[in-house]
């Protein structure tokens, strides 16, 4: 593993996963393999790791060499969880599943991937390298649709003004690089410079979520996980923004029967169903101040965990 790479909340996540000998685990977001390696070192367990980004394969190969049959890797979307474990001749998981969501530092640091507003590169933003690019998305949407993406997935309060200027500028000069987009956003958000976050943070987040269908994938992943976890097995999620944390929180509340934050006036499906999961941590676990100081990306991380109970 590269010394520069610091997986966010790794120790807390491995503890929450409760890694034990002879059980099967899934790391649904392999990245550079930091979590995967820590899981394999924690106990004599088996691990199946998934990532939709083909660039990580070289790191997976290193772990295959070191841990032999205990480790396998699938280059796929984690929504395909059920079919992936079937390929590994399994229908259920008895240890647990962890997902450390979002982009990796490896993706952010490579200007050619187009994820970072701090590096000039093509407007790409595709984790898997397939499908439409951010540039194609920007050109395919009208002003209203573009503004909706920036608002829905980035909660960008200046979404309308940014969309308006993008539409005006994209016809004057080809909008094909991250820095050209940053320039447009900065023009709209010129008074926001003193704020803690970069003016393009929310717009870049929004486009990235749209391109990679991140929220839809997360929902599919949670549903698939619910089906395949055996009693005693855990599901651990690390989220990085309120949109994904809200999806995880509501899903966990629903399947554990936790009434907080649910609309009490609406009859809940769970009331008639037997509860099959319990919450491990009532409040989300946050990174220590020390970690946030060392790694800016950790500042918005939240860890939530549940465990399948015997019914
Ligand atoms: C934050 S990084 C994970 C870092 C990892 N925990 C480590 O220790 O290196 C997130 C990874 O999840 C992958 N990813 C995001 N969404 C995915 C999805 N729907 N299916 C599969 N992989 C996904 C990304 O490609 C990225 O490599």
Coordinates of N, CA and C and ligand atoms in Angstrom, one line a residue, residues 5 7 27-35 50-53 56 76-78 100-104 107 127 217 240 297, ligand 1:
X5 N -1.6 7.0 1.0 CA -3.0 6.6 1.0 C -3.4 6.3 2.4
X7 N -6.7 5.3 4.3 CA -8.2 5.0 4.2 C -8.9 5.6 5.4
X27 N -15.7 -6.7 1.1 CA -15.3 -5.3 1.0 C -15.9 -4.8 -0.3
X28 N -17.0 -4.1 -0.2 CA -17.7 -3.7 -1.5 C -17.0 -2.6 -2.2
X29 N -16.1 -1.9 -1.6 CA -15.4 -0.7 -2.2 C -13.9 -0.9 -2.0
X30 N -13.3 -1.7 -2.8 CA -11.9 -2.1 -2.6 C -10.9 -0.9 -2.6
X31 N -11.1 0.0 -3.6 CA -10.2 1.2 -3.7 C -8.7 0.7 -3.9
X32 N -7.9 1.2 -2.9 CA -6.5 0.8 -3.0 C -6.3 -0.4 -2.1
X33 N -7.3 -1.0 -1.5 CA -7.2 -2.2 -0.8 C -6.8 -2.0 0.7
X34 N -6.8 -0.8 1.2 CA -6.4 -0.6 2.6 C -7.3 -1.4 3.6
X35 N -8.6 -1.2 3.4 CA -9.6 -2.0 4.3 C -9.4 -3.5 4.1
X50 N -14.9 -6.0 -4.0 CA -15.5 -5.5 -5.2 C -15.1 -4.1 -5.5
X51 N -14.9 -3.7 -6.7 CA -14.8 -2.3 -7.1 C -15.1 -2.2 -8.6
X52 N -15.8 -1.1 -8.9 CA -16.2 -0.9 -10.3 C -15.1 -0.3 -11.2
X53 N -14.1 0.2 -10.5 CA -12.9 0.8 -11.2 C -11.9 -0.2 -11.5
X56 N -8.0 -0.4 -10.1 CA -7.6 -1.0 -8.8 C -7.1 -2.4 -8.9
X76 N -16.7 -5.0 -10.6 CA -18.2 -4.9 -10.8 C -18.8 -3.8 -10.0
X77 N -20.1 -3.6 -10.2 CA -20.8 -2.6 -9.4 C -21.3 -3.4 -8.2
X78 N -21.3 -2.8 -7.0 CA -21.7 -3.5 -5.8 C -23.2 -3.8 -5.8
X100 N -17.1 1.6 2.0 CA -16.5 2.9 2.3 C -16.8 3.7 1.0
X101 N -17.9 4.5 1.1 CA -18.5 5.0 -0.2 C -17.7 6.2 -0.8
X102 N -18.1 6.5 -2.0 CA -17.5 7.7 -2.7 C -16.3 7.4 -3.5
X103 N -15.6 8.5 -3.8 CA -14.4 8.4 -4.6 C -13.1 8.1 -3.8
X104 N -12.2 7.5 -4.4 CA -10.9 7.2 -3.6 C -9.9 8.3 -3.9
X107 N -8.5 8.1 -7.3 CA -9.4 8.7 -8.4 C -9.2 10.2 -8.4
X127 N -16.3 6.4 -12.6 CA -15.5 5.5 -11.8 C -15.2 4.2 -12.6
X217 N -27.3 3.3 -6.8 CA -26.5 2.1 -6.6 C -26.5 1.8 -5.1
X240 N -20.0 9.9 3.1 CA -19.3 11.2 3.1 C -20.1 12.4 2.8
X297 N -10.4 14.8 3.9 CA -11.5 14.0 3.4 C -12.3 13.3 4.6
Ligands
LIG1 C1 -13.4 5.6 -0.8 S1 -12.8 4.5 -1.9 C2 -12.5 3.0 -1.0 C3 -11.2 3.0 -0.3 C4 -10.8 1.7 0.4 N1 -11.6 1.6 1.5 C5 -9.4 1.6 0.7 O1 -9.0 1.2 1.8 O2 -8.5 1.9 -0.2 C6 -14.3 4.0 -2.8 C7 -14.1 3.0 -3.9 O3 -15.4 2.5 -4.1 C8 -15.6 2.3 -5.5 N2 -17.0 2.4 -5.8 C9 -17.8 3.4 -5.6 N3 -19.1 3.1 -6.0 C10 -19.1 1.8 -6.4 C11 -20.1 0.9 -6.8 N4 -21.3 1.3 -7.0 N5 -19.7 -0.4 -7.1 C12 -18.4 -0.8 -6.9 N6 -17.4 0.1 -6.5 C13 -17.7 1.3 -6.2 C14 -14.8 3.4 -6.1 O4 -14.4 3.1 -7.4 C15 -13.6 3.6 -5.2 O5 -12.5 2.9 -5.6

